[in-house]
């Protein structure tokens, strides 16, 4: 921190800069005096960079002005107040309220981590600030301890530095491919270059709470490359000190942004911890946007990742695809599914990968989308597999056993219809199959049926995405017991098994269990890491198990296939053949 009189100069004929309070990636903050109103203020100055072209300099000024406009429209006790925006000598300045006190980062460095109740109160205040910003269409995009101020005397929490905030509808200022933000606190979907929303700020809050409780982010590593790898792929280990806040931290640090804990529920749980000092009642969480809790209503509490009757998914070619053509169901760059990587975002990520060469980060890791933690469920095409005629893939049952492969020839799926017995129309790009094993569901067009003993698979043209169904007698322990046994046996049945979790949930009002895990695949060279979504439930005296396994780079695609399969699944719809 500078000393009084370090840089006494007046800007815009009104604001006298005194001493420097701090410096960050987006500018220098000065303590100043508003000589017109006779009050102390903080003034943020965009530093001059002589290496910038005139166009780049204008972009920098635009960014600062955008920050000011974004924050000036927000009125909340936990958001910094912007008084004025001025330009002096073609350089923009933002005039803000002066907070007498240091940052959360300063507090942690000087006094150590916060206790649980302090952290809970901090979280409640920041959620209030973020919710107000999100209502106005403003994303913070750089939430970290250094950007949280703690007012001396009052303990007031103030969120500041919306320096890379993105107002809804504003064009991005990162076209150069530079990474904007603090990687330790950046959501994985932002790492992938995907379009992000309020849920990305909630991830950052989860990382910030971990830092407040332990002294550092759970993703801190020795290099930027290792940090990115930790955010995208590594097992997330909340601090032991989290205690009663573990449900909140885990909910906010869900890598799937559509499953991430919602702001209202996070606030409710944080308030309960702050008021009682004890773990909140009920640790399940609703996804963002949900307004209530449904203990057994559905295996998910979010909207589908597809539009049932409007989804435009490329149809499979009439004949077998050539080895050079994309697998059916896999869109080209021009046909990319909403939410998947555009050519531009892939180029940005490629530039980032190039910059991090040697840092231990792979392109696969960087391009991982937030839908799921990784990839797959045991199974690989045999060595004789070709694109036009994929072979069956050995896939374990929930009990962990792995069937052998068969050499049966490719067979088309059984008859299709416009809708399932459950009354859910197949989305565009899917067809409803009525399987001889006694069920119906919608599968992507171009997927082919492969029976393997007591299991039935529907495989993508390249064999890398596998939709499996098993019908069996009910287990005495129910679906939850089955999934927990599978999880316990995961390391012995699935090479590289990690990030496994079993969640008690529901399906159509019936008890169910959801199992997700990441593993390395039986053929790591051909497919790389994989991720599996697996739902098990009892219905009509039978136990049904539906799962989808796919490479991590196809996470959003796999999640959609899984959602559609579960939503449209209906038992007892049997045809001959």
PDB file of N, CA and C in Angstrom, residues 389-471:
ATOM      1  N   UNK A 389     -19.506 -51.072 -39.060  1.00  0.00           N
ATOM      2  CA  UNK A 389     -20.084 -52.238 -38.398  1.00  0.00           C
ATOM      3  C   UNK A 389     -19.493 -52.397 -37.014  1.00  0.00           C
ATOM      4  N   UNK A 390     -19.896 -51.551 -36.080  1.00  0.00           N
ATOM      5  CA  UNK A 390     -19.358 -51.645 -34.723  1.00  0.00           C
ATOM      6  C   UNK A 390     -19.754 -52.947 -34.060  1.00  0.00           C
ATOM      7  N   UNK A 391     -18.818 -53.487 -33.273  1.00  0.00           N
ATOM      8  CA  UNK A 391     -19.082 -54.729 -32.559  1.00  0.00           C
ATOM      9  C   UNK A 391     -19.643 -54.429 -31.179  1.00  0.00           C
ATOM     10  N   UNK A 392     -20.228 -55.441 -30.553  1.00  0.00           N
ATOM     11  CA  UNK A 392     -20.729 -55.235 -29.195  1.00  0.00           C
ATOM     12  C   UNK A 392     -19.601 -54.856 -28.263  1.00  0.00           C
ATOM     13  N   UNK A 393     -19.941 -54.181 -27.198  1.00  0.00           N
ATOM     14  CA  UNK A 393     -18.941 -53.726 -26.247  1.00  0.00           C
ATOM     15  C   UNK A 393     -19.227 -54.294 -24.885  1.00  0.00           C
ATOM     16  N   UNK A 394     -18.198 -54.917 -24.239  1.00  0.00           N
ATOM     17  CA  UNK A 394     -18.430 -55.480 -22.910  1.00  0.00           C
ATOM     18  C   UNK A 394     -18.666 -54.377 -21.914  1.00  0.00           C
ATOM     19  N   UNK A 395     -19.776 -54.442 -21.211  1.00  0.00           N
ATOM     20  CA  UNK A 395     -20.107 -53.411 -20.233  1.00  0.00           C
ATOM     21  C   UNK A 395     -20.570 -54.084 -18.956  1.00  0.00           C
ATOM     22  N   UNK A 396     -20.047 -53.651 -17.803  1.00  0.00           N
ATOM     23  CA  UNK A 396     -20.403 -54.333 -16.560  1.00  0.00           C
ATOM     24  C   UNK A 396     -21.817 -54.007 -16.129  1.00  0.00           C
ATOM     25  N   UNK A 397     -22.387 -54.913 -15.434  1.00  0.00           N
ATOM     26  CA  UNK A 397     -23.656 -54.626 -14.779  1.00  0.00           C
ATOM     27  C   UNK A 397     -23.375 -53.776 -13.574  1.00  0.00           C
ATOM     28  N   UNK A 398     -24.427 -53.238 -12.938  1.00  0.00           N
ATOM     29  CA  UNK A 398     -24.188 -52.485 -11.714  1.00  0.00           C
ATOM     30  C   UNK A 398     -23.448 -53.272 -10.645  1.00  0.00           C
ATOM     31  N   UNK A 399     -23.491 -54.606 -10.713  1.00  0.00           N
ATOM     32  CA  UNK A 399     -22.761 -55.398  -9.738  1.00  0.00           C
ATOM     33  C   UNK A 399     -21.292 -55.462 -10.047  1.00  0.00           C
ATOM     34  N   UNK A 400     -20.914 -54.977 -11.234  1.00  0.00           N
ATOM     35  CA  UNK A 400     -19.504 -54.869 -11.576  1.00  0.00           C
ATOM     36  C   UNK A 400     -19.015 -55.957 -12.500  1.00  0.00           C
ATOM     37  N   UNK A 401     -19.797 -56.998 -12.842  1.00  0.00           N
ATOM     38  CA  UNK A 401     -19.335 -58.044 -13.725  1.00  0.00           C
ATOM     39  C   UNK A 401     -19.302 -57.557 -15.146  1.00  0.00           C
ATOM     40  N   UNK A 402     -18.399 -58.110 -15.924  1.00  0.00           N
ATOM     41  CA  UNK A 402     -18.231 -57.672 -17.302  1.00  0.00           C
ATOM     42  C   UNK A 402     -18.466 -58.834 -18.234  1.00  0.00           C
ATOM     43  N   UNK A 403     -19.475 -58.769 -19.084  1.00  0.00           N
ATOM     44  CA  UNK A 403     -19.739 -59.873 -19.998  1.00  0.00           C
ATOM     45  C   UNK A 403     -18.726 -59.894 -21.112  1.00  0.00           C
ATOM     46  N   UNK A 404     -18.577 -61.020 -21.740  1.00  0.00           N
ATOM     47  CA  UNK A 404     -17.698 -61.094 -22.885  1.00  0.00           C
ATOM     48  C   UNK A 404     -18.350 -60.523 -24.108  1.00  0.00           C
ATOM     49  N   UNK A 405     -17.556 -60.240 -25.113  1.00  0.00           N
ATOM     50  CA  UNK A 405     -18.092 -59.716 -26.360  1.00  0.00           C
ATOM     51  C   UNK A 405     -18.673 -60.856 -27.175  1.00  0.00           C
ATOM     52  N   UNK A 406     -19.533 -60.502 -28.096  1.00  0.00           N
ATOM     53  CA  UNK A 406     -20.078 -61.492 -29.004  1.00  0.00           C
ATOM     54  C   UNK A 406     -19.757 -61.074 -30.414  1.00  0.00           C
ATOM     55  N   UNK A 407     -19.853 -61.998 -31.300  1.00  0.00           N
ATOM     56  CA  UNK A 407     -19.517 -61.690 -32.684  1.00  0.00           C
ATOM     57  C   UNK A 407     -20.731 -61.557 -33.561  1.00  0.00           C
ATOM     58  N   UNK A 408     -21.891 -61.286 -32.987  1.00  0.00           N
ATOM     59  CA  UNK A 408     -23.116 -61.210 -33.769  1.00  0.00           C
ATOM     60  C   UNK A 408     -23.049 -60.084 -34.769  1.00  0.00           C
ATOM     61  N   UNK A 409     -23.666 -60.285 -35.898  1.00  0.00           N
ATOM     62  CA  UNK A 409     -23.658 -59.262 -36.940  1.00  0.00           C
ATOM     63  C   UNK A 409     -24.551 -58.114 -36.545  1.00  0.00           C
ATOM     64  N   UNK A 410     -24.292 -56.971 -37.191  1.00  0.00           N
ATOM     65  CA  UNK A 410     -25.096 -55.785 -36.924  1.00  0.00           C
ATOM     66  C   UNK A 410     -26.538 -56.039 -37.316  1.00  0.00           C
ATOM     67  N   UNK A 411     -27.451 -55.633 -36.424  1.00  0.00           N
ATOM     68  CA  UNK A 411     -28.879 -55.806 -36.705  1.00  0.00           C
ATOM     69  C   UNK A 411     -29.586 -54.502 -36.454  1.00  0.00           C
ATOM     70  N   UNK A 412     -30.533 -54.147 -37.282  1.00  0.00           N
ATOM     71  CA  UNK A 412     -31.264 -52.906 -37.035  1.00  0.00           C
ATOM     72  C   UNK A 412     -32.106 -53.019 -35.786  1.00  0.00           C
ATOM     73  N   UNK A 413     -32.398 -51.872 -35.186  1.00  0.00           N
ATOM     74  CA  UNK A 413     -33.238 -51.862 -33.994  1.00  0.00           C
ATOM     75  C   UNK A 413     -34.640 -52.288 -34.351  1.00  0.00           C
ATOM     76  N   UNK A 414     -35.374 -52.806 -33.380  1.00  0.00           N
ATOM     77  CA  UNK A 414     -36.779 -53.160 -33.620  1.00  0.00           C
ATOM     78  C   UNK A 414     -37.602 -51.958 -34.040  1.00  0.00           C
ATOM     79  N   UNK A 415     -38.864 -52.221 -34.364  1.00  0.00           N
ATOM     80  CA  UNK A 415     -39.735 -51.203 -34.939  1.00  0.00           C
ATOM     81  C   UNK A 415     -39.806 -49.911 -34.173  1.00  0.00           C
ATOM     82  N   UNK A 416     -40.028 -48.813 -34.882  1.00  0.00           N
ATOM     83  CA  UNK A 416     -40.076 -47.492 -34.272  1.00  0.00           C
ATOM     84  C   UNK A 416     -41.475 -46.926 -34.363  1.00  0.00           C
ATOM     85  N   UNK A 417     -41.758 -46.017 -33.449  1.00  0.00           N
ATOM     86  CA  UNK A 417     -43.036 -45.319 -33.473  1.00  0.00           C
ATOM     87  C   UNK A 417     -42.813 -43.879 -33.092  1.00  0.00           C
ATOM     88  N   UNK A 418     -43.845 -43.073 -33.197  1.00  0.00           N
ATOM     89  CA  UNK A 418     -43.695 -41.640 -32.945  1.00  0.00           C
ATOM     90  C   UNK A 418     -43.612 -41.306 -31.472  1.00  0.00           C
ATOM     91  N   UNK A 419     -44.134 -42.151 -30.624  1.00  0.00           N
ATOM     92  CA  UNK A 419     -44.117 -41.836 -29.203  1.00  0.00           C
ATOM     93  C   UNK A 419     -44.035 -43.110 -28.400  1.00  0.00           C
ATOM     94  N   UNK A 420     -43.642 -42.980 -27.125  1.00  0.00           N
ATOM     95  CA  UNK A 420     -43.533 -44.139 -26.253  1.00  0.00           C
ATOM     96  C   UNK A 420     -44.825 -44.350 -25.509  1.00  0.00           C
ATOM     97  N   UNK A 421     -44.901 -45.518 -24.861  1.00  0.00           N
ATOM     98  CA  UNK A 421     -46.092 -45.806 -24.069  1.00  0.00           C
ATOM     99  C   UNK A 421     -46.218 -44.854 -22.904  1.00  0.00           C
ATOM    100  N   UNK A 422     -45.088 -44.252 -22.497  1.00  0.00           N
ATOM    101  CA  UNK A 422     -45.130 -43.314 -21.374  1.00  0.00           C
ATOM    102  C   UNK A 422     -45.723 -41.980 -21.779  1.00  0.00           C
ATOM    103  N   UNK A 423     -45.954 -41.771 -23.054  1.00  0.00           N
ATOM    104  CA  UNK A 423     -46.583 -40.540 -23.499  1.00  0.00           C
ATOM    105  C   UNK A 423     -45.612 -39.430 -23.825  1.00  0.00           C
ATOM    106  N   UNK A 424     -44.284 -39.704 -23.836  1.00  0.00           N
ATOM    107  CA  UNK A 424     -43.293 -38.693 -24.159  1.00  0.00           C
ATOM    108  C   UNK A 424     -42.888 -38.850 -25.624  1.00  0.00           C
ATOM    109  N   UNK A 425     -43.069 -37.830 -26.407  1.00  0.00           N
ATOM    110  CA  UNK A 425     -42.665 -37.901 -27.805  1.00  0.00           C
ATOM    111  C   UNK A 425     -41.166 -37.966 -27.907  1.00  0.00           C
ATOM    112  N   UNK A 426     -40.684 -38.725 -28.882  1.00  0.00           N
ATOM    113  CA  UNK A 426     -39.249 -38.760 -29.140  1.00  0.00           C
ATOM    114  C   UNK A 426     -38.834 -37.420 -29.734  1.00  0.00           C
ATOM    115  N   UNK A 427     -37.768 -36.809 -29.230  1.00  0.00           N
ATOM    116  CA  UNK A 427     -37.318 -35.533 -29.794  1.00  0.00           C
ATOM    117  C   UNK A 427     -36.881 -35.707 -31.246  1.00  0.00           C
ATOM    118  N   UNK A 428     -36.813 -34.608 -31.957  1.00  0.00           N
ATOM    119  CA  UNK A 428     -36.302 -34.637 -33.319  1.00  0.00           C
ATOM    120  C   UNK A 428     -34.889 -35.207 -33.300  1.00  0.00           C
ATOM    121  N   UNK A 429     -34.602 -36.105 -34.240  1.00  0.00           N
ATOM    122  CA  UNK A 429     -33.293 -36.738 -34.280  1.00  0.00           C
ATOM    123  C   UNK A 429     -33.248 -38.054 -33.532  1.00  0.00           C
ATOM    124  N   UNK A 430     -34.378 -38.459 -32.934  1.00  0.00           N
ATOM    125  CA  UNK A 430     -34.471 -39.729 -32.218  1.00  0.00           C
ATOM    126  C   UNK A 430     -35.589 -40.575 -32.837  1.00  0.00           C
ATOM    127  N   UNK A 431     -35.573 -41.856 -32.522  1.00  0.00           N
ATOM    128  CA  UNK A 431     -36.691 -42.725 -32.887  1.00  0.00           C
ATOM    129  C   UNK A 431     -37.042 -43.567 -31.671  1.00  0.00           C
ATOM    130  N   UNK A 432     -38.300 -43.918 -31.522  1.00  0.00           N
ATOM    131  CA  UNK A 432     -38.731 -44.749 -30.410  1.00  0.00           C
ATOM    132  C   UNK A 432     -38.625 -46.205 -30.814  1.00  0.00           C
ATOM    133  N   UNK A 433     -37.917 -46.988 -30.018  1.00  0.00           N
ATOM    134  CA  UNK A 433     -37.774 -48.419 -30.293  1.00  0.00           C
ATOM    135  C   UNK A 433     -38.584 -49.205 -29.277  1.00  0.00           C
ATOM    136  N   UNK A 434     -39.210 -50.274 -29.758  1.00  0.00           N
ATOM    137  CA  UNK A 434     -39.930 -51.193 -28.887  1.00  0.00           C
ATOM    138  C   UNK A 434     -39.115 -52.477 -28.849  1.00  0.00           C
ATOM    139  N   UNK A 435     -38.412 -52.653 -27.762  1.00  0.00           N
ATOM    140  CA  UNK A 435     -37.421 -53.721 -27.690  1.00  0.00           C
ATOM    141  C   UNK A 435     -38.051 -55.068 -27.338  1.00  0.00           C
ATOM    142  N   UNK A 436     -37.564 -56.158 -27.941  1.00  0.00           N
ATOM    143  CA  UNK A 436     -38.099 -57.491 -27.635  1.00  0.00           C
ATOM    144  C   UNK A 436     -37.946 -57.878 -26.167  1.00  0.00           C
ATOM    145  N   UNK A 437     -37.052 -57.213 -25.439  1.00  0.00           N
ATOM    146  CA  UNK A 437     -36.864 -57.544 -24.028  1.00  0.00           C
ATOM    147  C   UNK A 437     -37.966 -56.982 -23.145  1.00  0.00           C
ATOM    148  N   UNK A 438     -38.880 -56.197 -23.709  1.00  0.00           N
ATOM    149  CA  UNK A 438     -40.040 -55.768 -22.944  1.00  0.00           C
ATOM    150  C   UNK A 438     -39.991 -54.352 -22.444  1.00  0.00           C
ATOM    151  N   UNK A 439     -39.541 -53.438 -23.256  1.00  0.00           N
ATOM    152  CA  UNK A 439     -39.548 -52.018 -22.888  1.00  0.00           C
ATOM    153  C   UNK A 439     -39.467 -51.200 -24.172  1.00  0.00           C
ATOM    154  N   UNK A 440     -39.756 -49.930 -24.045  1.00  0.00           N
ATOM    155  CA  UNK A 440     -39.586 -49.026 -25.177  1.00  0.00           C
ATOM    156  C   UNK A 440     -38.902 -47.753 -24.680  1.00  0.00           C
ATOM    157  N   UNK A 441     -38.223 -47.073 -25.580  1.00  0.00           N
ATOM    158  CA  UNK A 441     -37.572 -45.803 -25.258  1.00  0.00           C
ATOM    159  C   UNK A 441     -37.109 -45.155 -26.545  1.00  0.00           C
ATOM    160  N   UNK A 442     -36.746 -43.887 -26.483  1.00  0.00           N
ATOM    161  CA  UNK A 442     -36.242 -43.165 -27.642  1.00  0.00           C
ATOM    162  C   UNK A 442     -34.717 -43.238 -27.656  1.00  0.00           C
ATOM    163  N   UNK A 443     -34.153 -43.576 -28.816  1.00  0.00           N
ATOM    164  CA  UNK A 443     -32.699 -43.639 -28.981  1.00  0.00           C
ATOM    165  C   UNK A 443     -32.317 -42.743 -30.156  1.00  0.00           C
ATOM    166  N   UNK A 444     -31.091 -42.234 -30.182  1.00  0.00           N
ATOM    167  CA  UNK A 444     -30.671 -41.380 -31.305  1.00  0.00           C
ATOM    168  C   UNK A 444     -30.729 -42.144 -32.623  1.00  0.00           C
ATOM    169  N   UNK A 445     -31.124 -41.466 -33.661  1.00  0.00           N
ATOM    170  CA  UNK A 445     -31.113 -42.083 -34.983  1.00  0.00           C
ATOM    171  C   UNK A 445     -29.669 -42.428 -35.338  1.00  0.00           C
ATOM    172  N   UNK A 446     -29.494 -43.585 -35.952  1.00  0.00           N
ATOM    173  CA  UNK A 446     -28.151 -44.032 -36.304  1.00  0.00           C
ATOM    174  C   UNK A 446     -27.559 -44.984 -35.295  1.00  0.00           C
ATOM    175  N   UNK A 447     -28.147 -45.086 -34.086  1.00  0.00           N
ATOM    176  CA  UNK A 447     -27.683 -46.059 -33.112  1.00  0.00           C
ATOM    177  C   UNK A 447     -28.220 -47.441 -33.477  1.00  0.00           C
ATOM    178  N   UNK A 448     -27.406 -48.462 -33.293  1.00  0.00           N
ATOM    179  CA  UNK A 448     -27.807 -49.829 -33.631  1.00  0.00           C
ATOM    180  C   UNK A 448     -27.865 -50.696 -32.378  1.00  0.00           C
ATOM    181  N   UNK A 449     -28.748 -51.676 -32.404  1.00  0.00           N
ATOM    182  CA  UNK A 449     -28.988 -52.532 -31.241  1.00  0.00           C
ATOM    183  C   UNK A 449     -27.968 -53.660 -31.176  1.00  0.00           C
ATOM    184  N   UNK A 450     -27.455 -53.930 -29.956  1.00  0.00           N
ATOM    185  CA  UNK A 450     -26.528 -55.032 -29.728  1.00  0.00           C
ATOM    186  C   UNK A 450     -26.920 -55.738 -28.434  1.00  0.00           C
ATOM    187  N   UNK A 451     -27.592 -56.870 -28.487  1.00  0.00           N
ATOM    188  CA  UNK A 451     -27.886 -57.597 -27.251  1.00  0.00           C
ATOM    189  C   UNK A 451     -26.633 -58.292 -26.738  1.00  0.00           C
ATOM    190  N   UNK A 452     -26.457 -58.300 -25.432  1.00  0.00           N
ATOM    191  CA  UNK A 452     -25.347 -59.012 -24.791  1.00  0.00           C
ATOM    192  C   UNK A 452     -25.886 -59.707 -23.554  1.00  0.00           C
ATOM    193  N   UNK A 453     -26.335 -60.923 -23.728  1.00  0.00           N
ATOM    194  CA  UNK A 453     -26.869 -61.662 -22.596  1.00  0.00           C
ATOM    195  C   UNK A 453     -28.098 -60.969 -22.026  1.00  0.00           C
ATOM    196  N   UNK A 454     -28.030 -60.621 -20.741  1.00  0.00           N
ATOM    197  CA  UNK A 454     -29.177 -59.993 -20.089  1.00  0.00           C
ATOM    198  C   UNK A 454     -29.215 -58.492 -20.317  1.00  0.00           C
ATOM    199  N   UNK A 455     -28.278 -57.959 -21.095  1.00  0.00           N
ATOM    200  CA  UNK A 455     -28.231 -56.527 -21.364  1.00  0.00           C
ATOM    201  C   UNK A 455     -28.491 -56.242 -22.838  1.00  0.00           C
ATOM    202  N   UNK A 456     -29.028 -55.066 -23.066  1.00  0.00           N
ATOM    203  CA  UNK A 456     -29.228 -54.614 -24.449  1.00  0.00           C
ATOM    204  C   UNK A 456     -28.493 -53.297 -24.609  1.00  0.00           C
ATOM    205  N   UNK A 457     -27.723 -53.166 -25.692  1.00  0.00           N
ATOM    206  CA  UNK A 457     -26.998 -51.927 -25.965  1.00  0.00           C
ATOM    207  C   UNK A 457     -27.492 -51.303 -27.264  1.00  0.00           C
ATOM    208  N   UNK A 458     -27.492 -49.992 -27.290  1.00  0.00           N
ATOM    209  CA  UNK A 458     -27.680 -49.227 -28.519  1.00  0.00           C
ATOM    210  C   UNK A 458     -26.423 -48.378 -28.682  1.00  0.00           C
ATOM    211  N   UNK A 459     -25.693 -48.604 -29.790  1.00  0.00           N
ATOM    212  CA  UNK A 459     -24.371 -48.015 -29.975  1.00  0.00           C
ATOM    213  C   UNK A 459     -24.371 -46.961 -31.072  1.00  0.00           C
ATOM    214  N   UNK A 460     -23.598 -45.915 -30.873  1.00  0.00           N
ATOM    215  CA  UNK A 460     -23.391 -44.926 -31.926  1.00  0.00           C
ATOM    216  C   UNK A 460     -22.609 -45.581 -33.065  1.00  0.00           C
ATOM    217  N   UNK A 461     -22.590 -44.923 -34.215  1.00  0.00           N
ATOM    218  CA  UNK A 461     -21.954 -45.515 -35.385  1.00  0.00           C
ATOM    219  C   UNK A 461     -20.476 -45.814 -35.147  1.00  0.00           C
ATOM    220  N   UNK A 462     -19.799 -44.976 -34.360  1.00  0.00           N
ATOM    221  CA  UNK A 462     -18.388 -45.236 -34.090  1.00  0.00           C
ATOM    222  C   UNK A 462     -18.178 -46.147 -32.888  1.00  0.00           C
ATOM    223  N   UNK A 463     -19.259 -46.524 -32.203  1.00  0.00           N
ATOM    224  CA  UNK A 463     -19.162 -47.424 -31.063  1.00  0.00           C
ATOM    225  C   UNK A 463     -18.689 -46.777 -29.783  1.00  0.00           C
ATOM    226  N   UNK A 464     -18.447 -45.482 -29.799  1.00  0.00           N
ATOM    227  CA  UNK A 464     -17.871 -44.819 -28.627  1.00  0.00           C
ATOM    228  C   UNK A 464     -18.918 -44.356 -27.625  1.00  0.00           C
ATOM    229  N   UNK A 465     -20.145 -44.167 -28.063  1.00  0.00           N
ATOM    230  CA  UNK A 465     -21.229 -43.810 -27.146  1.00  0.00           C
ATOM    231  C   UNK A 465     -22.143 -45.017 -27.023  1.00  0.00           C
ATOM    232  N   UNK A 466     -22.401 -45.434 -25.789  1.00  0.00           N
ATOM    233  CA  UNK A 466     -23.130 -46.669 -25.568  1.00  0.00           C
ATOM    234  C   UNK A 466     -24.279 -46.426 -24.591  1.00  0.00           C
ATOM    235  N   UNK A 467     -25.459 -46.768 -25.040  1.00  0.00           N
ATOM    236  CA  UNK A 467     -26.663 -46.680 -24.215  1.00  0.00           C
ATOM    237  C   UNK A 467     -27.037 -48.104 -23.832  1.00  0.00           C
ATOM    238  N   UNK A 468     -27.091 -48.394 -22.535  1.00  0.00           N
ATOM    239  CA  UNK A 468     -27.370 -49.743 -22.082  1.00  0.00           C
ATOM    240  C   UNK A 468     -28.632 -49.827 -21.257  1.00  0.00           C
ATOM    241  N   UNK A 469     -29.293 -50.974 -21.343  1.00  0.00           N
ATOM    242  CA  UNK A 469     -30.509 -51.235 -20.567  1.00  0.00           C
ATOM    243  C   UNK A 469     -30.424 -52.653 -20.020  1.00  0.00           C
ATOM    244  N   UNK A 470     -30.766 -52.821 -18.760  1.00  0.00           N
ATOM    245  CA  UNK A 470     -30.832 -54.148 -18.147  1.00  0.00           C
ATOM    246  C   UNK A 470     -32.138 -54.256 -17.383  1.00  0.00           C
ATOM    247  N   UNK A 471     -32.830 -55.387 -17.559  1.00  0.00           N
ATOM    248  CA  UNK A 471     -34.065 -55.676 -16.824  1.00  0.00           C
ATOM    249  C   UNK A 471     -33.798 -56.908 -15.974  1.00  0.00           C
TER     250      UNK A 471
END
